[in-house]
Short mmCIF file of C-alpha atoms in Angstrom, two decimals:
data_model
loop_
_atom_site.label_atom_id
_atom_site.label_comp_id
_atom_site.label_asym_id
_atom_site.label_seq_id
_atom_site.Cartn_x
_atom_site.Cartn_y
_atom_site.Cartn_z
CA MET A 1 -6.04 -23.46 -4.90
CA ARG A 2 -6.31 -23.51 -1.16
CA CYS A 3 -6.75 -19.74 -0.47
CA LYS A 4 -9.50 -18.05 -2.45
CA ALA A 5 -11.29 -14.71 -1.58
CA ALA A 6 -13.15 -12.65 -4.11
CA VAL A 7 -12.45 -8.95 -4.34
CA THR A 8 -15.88 -7.38 -4.71
CA GLY A 9 -15.12 -3.72 -3.99
CA ILE A 10 -12.04 -1.23 -3.97
CA GLY A 11 -11.90 2.12 -2.57
CA MET A 12 -8.69 4.30 -3.05
CA ILE A 13 -7.54 7.82 -1.79
CA THR A 14 -4.08 8.46 -2.98
CA PRO A 15 -1.79 11.27 -4.19
CA GLY A 16 -3.06 10.28 -7.61
CA GLY A 17 -6.60 10.99 -6.87
CA LEU A 18 -9.45 10.83 -4.41
CA THR A 19 -11.10 7.78 -5.89
CA THR A 20 -10.20 4.36 -7.57
CA GLU A 21 -10.86 5.83 -10.97
CA ALA A 22 -8.75 9.03 -10.58
CA THR A 23 -5.82 6.95 -9.11
CA TRP A 24 -5.91 4.41 -12.13
CA ALA A 25 -5.91 7.39 -14.48
CA THR A 26 -2.98 8.96 -12.84
CA VAL A 27 -0.80 5.88 -12.72
CA CYS A 28 -1.71 5.09 -16.38
CA GLN A 29 -0.28 8.72 -17.30
CA GLY A 30 3.22 7.46 -15.99
CA GLN A 31 4.29 10.76 -14.50
CA SER A 32 5.06 11.30 -10.82
CA VAL A 33 2.99 13.61 -8.68
CA ALA A 34 5.69 14.44 -6.21
CA ARG A 35 6.26 18.24 -5.42
CA THR A 36 7.87 20.38 -3.08
CA ASP A 37 6.10 20.44 0.30
CA PRO A 38 5.74 23.73 2.19
CA ASP A 39 5.35 21.90 5.41
CA LEU A 40 8.84 20.69 5.15
CA ALA A 41 10.50 23.98 4.31
CA GLY A 42 13.99 24.03 5.78
CA LEU A 43 14.50 20.24 5.83
CA PRO A 44 17.12 18.73 3.79
CA VAL A 45 14.52 16.87 1.96
CA ASP A 46 11.23 18.58 1.34
CA ILE A 47 9.41 16.78 -1.37
CA THR A 48 6.56 14.38 -0.93
CA CYS A 49 3.50 12.84 -2.65
CA ARG A 50 0.48 14.35 -0.74
CA VAL A 51 -3.33 13.64 -1.06
CA ASP A 52 -4.45 16.89 -2.53
CA GLY A 53 -8.18 18.23 -2.35
CA PHE A 54 -9.22 15.99 0.33
CA ASP A 55 -11.60 17.76 2.73
CA ALA A 56 -12.20 15.70 5.84
CA ASP A 57 -14.85 18.03 7.21
CA ALA A 58 -16.81 17.64 4.02
CA VAL A 59 -16.61 14.05 3.76
CA HIS A 60 -16.80 12.99 7.36
CA GLY A 61 -18.55 15.98 8.99
CA ARG A 62 -16.54 18.43 11.16
CA ARG A 63 -17.30 16.94 14.35
CA LEU A 64 -16.03 13.48 13.39
CA ALA A 65 -13.14 14.91 11.35
CA ARG A 66 -11.95 16.53 14.48
CA ARG A 67 -11.83 13.37 16.40
CA LEU A 68 -9.89 11.45 13.86
CA ASP A 69 -6.24 11.67 12.77
CA ARG A 70 -5.24 12.14 9.16
CA PHE A 71 -4.59 8.41 8.52
CA THR A 72 -7.98 7.40 9.90
CA HIS A 73 -9.69 10.18 7.65
CA LEU A 74 -8.13 8.40 4.68
CA ALA A 75 -8.89 4.70 5.90
CA LEU A 76 -12.41 5.49 6.53
CA ALA A 77 -13.11 7.34 3.27
CA ALA A 78 -11.56 4.35 1.36
CA ALA A 79 -13.54 2.04 3.16
CA GLN A 80 -16.81 3.85 2.54
CA GLN A 81 -15.77 3.96 -1.13
CA ALA A 82 -15.00 0.23 -1.24
CA VAL A 83 -18.30 -0.63 0.52
CA ARG A 84 -20.20 1.37 -2.06
CA ASP A 85 -18.30 -0.25 -4.94
CA ALA A 86 -19.21 -3.63 -3.69
CA LYS A 87 -22.87 -2.74 -3.44
CA LEU A 88 -22.99 -3.61 0.33
CA GLU A 89 -25.57 -2.12 2.35
CA PRO A 90 -24.13 -1.83 6.09
CA GLY A 91 -27.36 -1.60 7.63
CA ALA A 92 -28.71 -4.75 6.18
CA TRP A 93 -25.48 -6.98 6.53
CA ASN A 94 -24.85 -9.53 9.09
CA ALA A 95 -22.67 -7.16 11.19
CA PRO A 96 -20.87 -9.90 13.56
CA ARG A 97 -19.82 -11.70 10.35
CA VAL A 98 -18.07 -8.48 8.91
CA ALA A 99 -14.32 -8.00 9.72
CA VAL A 100 -12.11 -4.99 9.51
CA VAL A 101 -8.41 -5.67 9.07
CA LEU A 102 -6.09 -2.65 8.34
CA GLY A 103 -2.44 -2.26 8.11
CA VAL A 104 -0.71 0.92 9.53
CA GLY A 105 2.86 1.16 9.66
CA GLY A 106 3.45 3.54 12.56
CA ASN A 107 1.80 6.10 14.92
CA SER A 108 0.96 9.70 13.74
CA MET A 109 4.02 11.91 14.48
CA ASN A 110 2.26 15.23 13.62
CA THR A 111 -0.42 14.47 16.54
CA TYR A 112 2.34 13.49 19.01
CA PHE A 113 4.59 16.46 18.09
CA ARG A 114 1.74 18.97 18.95
CA GLU A 115 0.92 17.28 22.05
CA PHE A 116 4.53 16.74 23.27
CA GLU A 117 5.19 20.61 22.51
CA ALA A 118 2.42 21.56 24.89
CA LEU A 119 3.77 19.08 27.57
CA SER A 120 7.35 20.06 27.24
CA GLN A 121 6.35 23.72 27.60
CA GLY A 122 4.94 22.96 31.02
CA HIS A 123 1.27 22.89 29.95
CA PRO A 124 -0.27 19.44 30.61
CA GLU A 125 -3.50 20.98 30.69
CA LEU A 126 -3.49 21.65 26.99
CA VAL A 127 -2.78 18.19 26.07
CA SER A 128 -5.89 16.95 24.31
CA PRO A 129 -7.87 14.14 25.70
CA LEU A 130 -8.15 12.92 22.15
CA ALA A 131 -4.40 12.65 21.78
CA LEU A 132 -4.12 8.80 22.23
CA PRO A 133 -7.46 7.73 20.74
CA ARG A 134 -6.93 9.71 17.88
CA SER A 135 -3.49 8.57 16.98
CA VAL A 136 -2.93 4.92 17.99
CA PRO A 137 -2.77 2.61 14.88
CA ASN A 138 -5.71 0.41 15.79
CA MET A 139 -7.93 3.52 15.60
CA ALA A 140 -8.24 3.24 11.84
CA ALA A 141 -9.92 -0.06 11.93
CA ALA A 142 -11.77 0.64 14.96
CA GLU A 143 -13.32 3.86 13.36
CA VAL A 144 -14.24 2.09 10.15
CA ALA A 145 -16.21 -0.29 12.27
CA ILE A 146 -17.94 2.34 14.24
CA ALA A 147 -18.98 4.26 11.27
CA LEU A 148 -20.05 1.00 9.13
CA GLY A 149 -21.38 -1.06 12.04
CA ALA A 150 -18.88 -3.94 11.50
CA ARG A 151 -19.02 -6.17 14.61
CA GLY A 152 -16.71 -9.00 13.59
CA PRO A 153 -13.13 -9.44 14.01
CA ASN A 154 -11.27 -6.13 13.94
CA PHE A 155 -7.66 -5.26 14.30
CA THR A 156 -4.66 -3.60 12.79
CA VAL A 157 -1.51 -5.24 11.38
CA ALA A 158 1.75 -3.65 11.47
CA SER A 159 4.55 -4.96 9.37
CA ALA A 160 6.31 -1.68 8.32
CA CYS A 161 5.79 -1.09 4.48
CA ALA A 162 4.32 -4.59 4.04
CA SER A 163 1.49 -3.64 6.51
CA GLY A 164 -1.37 -3.23 3.96
CA ALA A 165 -0.58 -6.33 1.93
CA THR A 166 -0.23 -8.27 5.15
CA ALA A 167 -3.81 -7.01 6.32
CA LEU A 168 -5.07 -8.50 2.92
CA ALA A 169 -3.30 -11.84 3.43
CA VAL A 170 -4.66 -12.03 7.08
CA ALA A 171 -8.25 -11.10 5.94
CA ALA A 172 -8.12 -13.41 3.01
CA SER A 173 -7.35 -16.33 5.53
CA MET A 174 -10.15 -15.31 7.70
CA VAL A 175 -12.60 -15.33 4.85
CA THR A 176 -11.70 -18.58 3.43
CA SER A 177 -11.64 -20.21 6.88
CA GLY A 178 -15.11 -19.07 7.57
CA ALA A 179 -14.12 -16.75 10.66
CA CYS A 180 -16.17 -14.07 8.75
CA ASP A 181 -18.32 -13.62 5.69
CA ILE A 182 -16.93 -10.28 4.56
CA ALA A 183 -13.63 -8.39 5.29
CA LEU A 184 -12.99 -4.74 4.60
CA ALA A 185 -9.13 -5.10 4.27
CA GLY A 186 -6.30 -2.71 3.31
CA GLY A 187 -3.95 -0.26 4.58
CA ALA A 188 -3.69 3.59 5.51
CA GLU A 189 -0.79 5.96 6.27
CA SER A 190 -0.06 9.53 6.51
CA GLY A 191 3.73 9.60 7.53
CA LEU A 192 4.57 13.16 6.29
CA ALA A 193 5.44 14.53 9.43
CA ARG A 194 8.73 16.54 9.66
CA MET A 195 9.96 14.01 12.23
CA THR A 196 9.20 11.04 9.98
CA VAL A 197 10.92 12.76 6.93
CA THR A 198 13.97 13.62 9.02
CA GLY A 199 14.30 9.93 10.34
CA PHE A 200 14.20 8.53 6.95
CA GLN A 201 16.62 11.31 5.62
CA GLN A 202 19.09 10.45 8.49
CA MET A 203 18.89 6.79 7.38
CA HIS A 204 19.57 8.09 3.71
CA ALA A 205 16.40 6.35 2.50
CA LEU A 206 14.90 9.51 0.57
CA SER A 207 15.82 10.75 -2.63
CA GLN A 208 17.93 13.70 -2.49
CA ARG A 209 16.80 15.21 -5.78
CA THR A 210 14.72 18.00 -4.19
CA ASP A 211 15.47 20.33 -7.15
CA ALA A 212 13.42 17.98 -9.58
CA PRO A 213 10.67 16.26 -7.47
CA ARG A 214 9.00 14.50 -10.36
CA LEU A 215 12.25 12.88 -11.42
CA ALA A 216 13.07 11.63 -7.86
CA SER A 217 11.67 8.34 -7.58
CA ARG A 218 12.95 5.88 -10.18
CA PRO A 219 12.86 2.38 -9.24
CA PHE A 220 15.26 0.02 -10.72
CA ASP A 221 17.16 2.85 -12.56
CA VAL A 222 20.98 2.66 -12.18
CA ASP A 223 20.82 6.26 -10.80
CA ARG A 224 18.07 5.60 -8.06
CA ASP A 225 19.00 7.25 -4.71
CA GLY A 226 15.81 6.66 -2.47
CA PHE A 227 12.13 7.01 -2.34
CA VAL A 228 9.82 9.84 -1.91
CA LEU A 229 7.32 9.70 1.12
CA ALA A 230 3.78 9.68 0.43
CA GLU A 231 0.30 9.14 2.17
CA GLY A 232 -2.78 7.40 1.17
CA ALA A 233 -5.22 4.55 1.87
CA ALA A 234 -6.96 1.51 0.13
CA VAL A 235 -9.54 -0.87 1.27
CA LEU A 236 -10.54 -4.06 -0.62
CA VAL A 237 -13.77 -5.83 0.15
CA LEU A 238 -13.10 -9.71 0.36
CA GLU A 239 -15.71 -12.11 0.43
CA ARG A 240 -15.85 -16.02 -0.23
CA PRO A 241 -16.90 -16.56 -4.04
CA GLN A 242 -20.09 -18.47 -3.14
CA HIS A 243 -21.06 -15.58 -0.58
CA ALA A 244 -20.45 -12.96 -3.47
CA LEU A 245 -22.45 -15.20 -5.92
CA ARG A 246 -25.57 -15.52 -3.70
CA ARG A 247 -25.75 -11.78 -3.35
CA GLY A 248 -25.11 -11.24 -6.91
CA ALA A 249 -22.09 -9.33 -6.44
CA ASP A 250 -19.40 -8.60 -9.08
CA GLN A 251 -15.95 -10.21 -8.53
CA ARG A 252 -13.23 -8.08 -9.75
CA ALA A 253 -10.66 -10.72 -9.14
CA LEU A 254 -9.61 -13.70 -6.73
CA LEU A 255 -6.94 -13.41 -4.21
CA GLY A 256 -5.67 -16.79 -5.06
CA GLY A 257 -2.64 -17.03 -2.66
CA HIS A 258 -0.49 -15.26 -0.27
CA ALA A 259 2.61 -15.70 1.83
CA CYS A 260 4.36 -13.79 4.65
CA THR A 261 7.86 -14.45 5.57
CA CYS A 262 10.77 -12.77 7.50
CA ASP A 263 14.43 -12.30 6.50
CA ALA A 264 15.53 -12.64 10.18
CA TYR A 265 18.51 -10.59 9.16
CA HIS A 266 18.62 -6.88 9.86
CA PRO A 267 16.15 -4.19 11.19
CA VAL A 268 16.22 -2.26 7.89
CA VAL A 269 18.38 -3.79 5.17
CA PRO A 270 17.10 -6.90 3.41
CA HIS A 271 18.96 -9.95 3.15
CA PRO A 272 21.37 -9.54 0.30
CA GLU A 273 20.45 -12.77 -1.34
CA GLY A 274 16.78 -12.15 -0.96
CA ILE A 275 16.15 -15.40 0.76
CA GLY A 276 12.88 -14.23 2.44
CA VAL A 277 11.60 -12.46 -0.76
CA GLU A 278 12.23 -15.56 -2.74
CA HIS A 279 10.62 -18.02 -0.14
CA ALA A 280 7.44 -15.66 0.00
CA LEU A 281 7.20 -15.76 -3.84
CA ARG A 282 7.53 -19.40 -4.07
CA THR A 283 5.13 -20.10 -1.21
CA ALA A 284 2.49 -17.54 -2.59
CA LEU A 285 2.66 -19.25 -5.81
CA LYS A 286 2.18 -22.79 -4.27
CA GLU A 287 -0.64 -21.54 -2.15
CA SER A 288 -2.39 -20.28 -5.29
CA GLY A 289 -1.89 -23.58 -7.27
CA LEU A 290 -0.10 -21.72 -9.90
CA ASP A 291 3.26 -22.22 -11.65
CA SER A 292 5.75 -19.19 -12.28
CA ARG A 293 4.81 -19.60 -15.78
CA ASP A 294 1.32 -18.79 -15.07
CA ILE A 295 2.00 -15.29 -13.97
CA GLY A 296 1.61 -12.44 -16.56
CA HIS A 297 2.47 -9.44 -14.44
CA VAL A 298 4.59 -8.43 -11.34
CA ASN A 299 3.75 -5.15 -9.41
CA ALA A 300 6.97 -4.61 -7.72
CA HIS A 301 7.66 -3.34 -4.35
CA GLY A 302 10.20 -1.16 -6.33
CA THR A 303 11.09 1.68 -3.75
CA SER A 304 13.95 3.00 -5.69
CA THR A 305 16.61 2.30 -3.14
CA PRO A 306 19.74 1.02 -4.29
CA VAL A 307 19.89 -2.20 -2.24
CA GLY A 308 16.05 -3.02 -1.95
CA ASP A 309 15.52 -3.01 -5.93
CA THR A 310 18.62 -5.14 -6.41
CA VAL A 311 17.42 -7.65 -4.08
CA GLU A 312 13.84 -7.86 -5.47
CA ALA A 313 15.22 -7.93 -9.21
CA ARG A 314 17.45 -10.65 -8.50
CA ALA A 315 14.66 -12.77 -6.53
CA LEU A 316 12.51 -12.20 -9.53
CA HIS A 317 15.04 -13.69 -11.89
CA ARG A 318 15.70 -16.61 -9.66
CA ILE A 319 11.81 -17.46 -9.52
CA PHE A 320 10.90 -16.58 -13.22
CA GLY A 321 14.20 -17.20 -15.06
CA PRO A 322 15.85 -14.95 -17.43
CA THR A 323 12.82 -13.51 -18.70
CA PRO A 324 10.46 -12.38 -15.73
CA PRO A 325 6.86 -11.20 -16.75
CA PRO A 326 6.33 -7.54 -17.19
CA VAL A 327 6.96 -5.39 -14.21
CA THR A 328 5.56 -2.02 -12.99
CA ALA A 329 6.54 -0.18 -10.08
CA PRO A 330 3.82 2.40 -8.84
CA LYS A 331 5.92 4.11 -6.18
CA SER A 332 7.67 5.95 -9.08
CA ILE A 333 4.42 7.86 -9.73
CA LEU A 334 2.57 7.83 -6.38
CA GLY A 335 5.50 7.77 -4.01
CA HIS A 336 5.96 5.58 -0.98
CA SER A 337 2.95 5.51 1.26
CA LEU A 338 4.63 3.21 3.72
CA GLY A 339 1.76 0.90 5.54
CA ALA A 340 -0.70 1.82 2.93
CA ALA A 341 1.71 1.10 -0.14
CA GLY A 342 0.96 -2.78 -0.26
CA ALA A 343 -2.93 -2.11 -0.15
CA ILE A 344 -2.71 0.46 -2.80
CA GLU A 345 -0.63 -1.69 -5.12
CA ALA A 346 -2.86 -4.57 -4.47
CA ALA A 347 -5.86 -2.70 -5.76
CA LEU A 348 -3.70 -1.52 -8.80
CA THR A 349 -2.66 -5.25 -9.73
CA VAL A 350 -6.53 -6.23 -9.40
CA LEU A 351 -7.23 -3.13 -11.84
CA THR A 352 -4.31 -4.14 -14.08
CA GLN A 353 -6.04 -7.37 -14.54
CA GLN A 354 -9.28 -6.11 -15.03
CA HIS A 355 -8.17 -3.83 -17.74
CA GLN A 356 -5.77 -6.24 -19.21
CA LEU A 357 -3.39 -3.06 -19.09
CA ILE A 358 -0.13 -2.66 -17.27
CA PRO A 359 0.56 1.10 -16.12
CA PRO A 360 3.94 2.47 -16.82
CA THR A 361 6.93 2.94 -14.48
CA ALA A 362 8.10 6.61 -14.25
CA ASN A 363 11.74 7.90 -14.44
CA LEU A 364 13.39 4.66 -15.83
CA HIS A 365 16.12 5.45 -18.21
CA ARG A 366 18.74 2.86 -17.70
CA GLN A 367 18.64 -0.57 -15.65
CA ASP A 368 21.62 -2.23 -14.28
CA PRO A 369 22.67 -4.66 -17.09
CA ASP A 370 23.22 -7.61 -14.35
CA TRP A 371 19.67 -7.89 -13.57
CA GLU A 372 17.51 -6.31 -16.39
CA LEU A 373 13.79 -6.83 -16.11
CA ASP A 374 10.90 -6.21 -18.71
CA ILE A 375 9.80 -3.01 -17.01
CA VAL A 376 6.98 -1.11 -18.53
CA THR A 377 7.72 2.44 -19.29
CA GLN A 378 6.37 5.54 -20.90
CA ALA A 379 2.93 4.34 -21.77
CA PRO A 380 0.45 1.55 -20.60
CA ARG A 381 1.14 -1.87 -22.33
CA ALA A 382 -1.92 -4.08 -23.00
CA ALA A 383 -1.26 -7.64 -21.90
CA ALA A 384 -2.98 -10.76 -21.46
CA ILE A 385 -2.83 -11.34 -17.74
CA ASN A 386 -4.54 -14.28 -16.07
CA ALA A 387 -2.66 -14.14 -12.89
CA ALA A 388 -0.55 -11.44 -11.31
CA VAL A 389 1.85 -10.96 -8.17
CA SER A 390 1.99 -7.97 -5.92
CA ASN A 391 5.19 -7.61 -3.70
CA SER A 392 5.59 -5.82 -0.59
CA PHE A 393 8.54 -5.66 1.75
CA GLY A 394 9.39 -3.79 4.77
CA PHE A 395 11.65 -2.80 7.79
CA GLY A 396 12.22 -5.84 10.08
CA GLY A 397 12.79 -8.02 7.09
CA HIS A 398 8.97 -8.26 6.44
CA ASN A 399 7.88 -9.81 3.12
CA THR A 400 4.30 -10.23 1.89
CA VAL A 401 3.50 -11.57 -1.69
CA LEU A 402 -0.21 -11.62 -3.07
CA VAL A 403 -1.31 -13.56 -6.06
CA PHE A 404 -4.29 -12.41 -7.76
CA VAL A 405 -6.29 -14.54 -10.59
CA GLY A 406 -8.93 -13.46 -12.97
CA GLU A 407 -12.46 -14.17 -11.80
#
């Protein structure tokens, strides 16, 4: 196993809850949290999965909260949770050896819309001086570093909906290469602006089941018709196992292998034969030193789009044979949080291994008989899981696969 980084802390802010524990409880219940969104009133699609109950003023203080955009509010809160979970003390760590690598899929449309409105109405003096530093994607990682005093490598990864997973892959490489001792890695996104929703709607990527929000996202179901947009953040603390051992940290799991590939095929449509997905899966398994028979669970990308789910399912059959390991698709419950999704699902994969319990997929009634998978539904399933795979794919043909093994 050439790549090995210990996961010693997890922080999550999702539509399922404001903590890791709350999110885990929600996904284990197996019911979607999607609902009609008042902020989208009048649009053809007005359903989302929002993070409810998060008070940025209370969590970060009013002054700091005003300086930050929503995606950074979520990223910073998740990072602070992860650091506490890892029992790290920022004031005592070797700051130049602590990296921050976060995935963000895009800029903040809500901020830009407000500022563009002032400009278009002939009032440039009303444009906030915080407009740019508040909204550019790198500020999530930068603000985490400022708040926690992490002075090591710091940057943002953008690979669309694979961004959060790609950030974890990059951070793991940095940890194992010795570029840093500790990495805070994951993703954050709040892409629920009216422009973002309209853009996805015009592409026919969103579910049209606006009359039944909780039934809208249905990965791998024959009647799937698109995803439900969401927001959220997840940050994992990665360390070399020896470093974690020296400080007496609990190791939740090991990131044993990873791979990033590109279809090089189309801006938004995956390669119909899934060659990039398959290559990423095979490479990640090889990197981890494992065989496909060693994998006990797959956390699927599973967006609920007609083409995407088909490509992923067929790739799983080619890798794992006629009976792939049990699959779950968390977007059926939490929605699709774009650049944050891969990090959230990586965290859920770690928790699945820890609890030896696979959360169910919501709204799956009938699979396509051409590529049926063993998808967990209705209730969590106990399983012996020594190694698990988390898949993340994105526009541009980006594919990232993470392999987690038990500590």
